[in-house]
Coordinates of C-alpha atoms in Angstrom, one line a residue:
X72 CA 85.2 185.0 37.2
X73 CA 84.5 181.4 36.1
X74 CA 82.7 179.0 38.4
X75 CA 85.8 176.8 38.8
X76 CA 87.9 179.8 39.8
X77 CA 85.3 181.0 42.2
X78 CA 85.1 177.5 43.8
X79 CA 88.9 177.3 44.0
X80 CA 89.0 180.7 45.7
X81 CA 86.3 179.7 48.2
X82 CA 88.2 176.5 49.0
X83 CA 91.4 178.4 49.6
X84 CA 89.6 181.0 51.8
X85 CA 88.0 178.1 53.8
X86 CA 91.5 176.7 54.3
X87 CA 92.8 180.0 55.5
X88 CA 89.8 180.4 57.8
X89 CA 90.3 176.9 59.3
X90 CA 93.9 177.6 60.0
X91 CA 93.0 181.0 61.7
X92 CA 90.4 179.3 63.8
X93 CA 92.8 176.5 64.8
X94 CA 95.4 179.1 65.8
X95 CA 92.8 181.1 67.8
X96 CA 91.7 177.9 69.6
X97 CA 95.3 177.2 70.5
X98 CA 96.1 180.7 71.7
X99 CA 92.8 181.0 73.6
X100 CA 92.7 177.5 74.9
X101 CA 89.1 177.0 73.7
X102 CA 86.6 178.1 71.1
X103 CA 84.9 180.5 73.5
X104 CA 86.4 183.4 71.5
X105 CA 83.9 182.6 68.8
X106 CA 81.0 183.9 70.9
X107 CA 82.9 186.7 72.8
X108 CA 85.3 187.9 70.1
X109 CA 87.6 190.8 71.3
X110 CA 86.3 190.6 74.8
X111 CA 87.8 187.2 75.2
X112 CA 91.2 188.4 74.0
X113 CA 91.5 190.9 76.8
X114 CA 91.4 188.0 79.3
X115 CA 94.6 186.4 77.9
X116 CA 97.6 186.5 80.2
X117 CA 100.2 188.1 78.0
X118 CA 100.5 190.7 75.3
X119 CA 102.0 188.2 72.8
X120 CA 98.9 186.0 72.9
X121 CA 96.6 189.0 72.7
X122 CA 98.5 190.2 69.6
X123 CA 98.4 186.8 68.0
X124 CA 94.7 186.4 68.7
X125 CA 94.0 189.9 67.2
X126 CA 96.0 189.0 64.1
X127 CA 94.1 185.8 63.4
X128 CA 90.8 187.3 64.3
X129 CA 91.5 190.1 61.8
X130 CA 92.3 187.5 59.2
X131 CA 89.0 185.9 59.7
X132 CA 87.2 189.2 59.3
X133 CA 89.0 189.8 56.0
X134 CA 88.2 186.3 54.8
X135 CA 84.5 186.8 55.6
X136 CA 84.5 190.1 53.7
X137 CA 86.1 188.6 50.6
X138 CA 83.7 185.6 50.7
X139 CA 80.8 188.0 51.0
X140 CA 82.0 189.9 47.9
X141 CA 82.3 186.9 45.6

């Protein structure tokens, strides 16, 4: 993959990660989830918030794996 395509991919992945972090901050009400991870999600008040937090946390994990591979 060319350097420009790699940089474009990294930029897109960074945008996806930023969106996922913003959504997690909104769902969780703070950025404390960054240090506690799944443990923090168990403290959320309803199952819809827990599901949404798990979804975006999973996205971040996938993004990190892709970034590690390129």
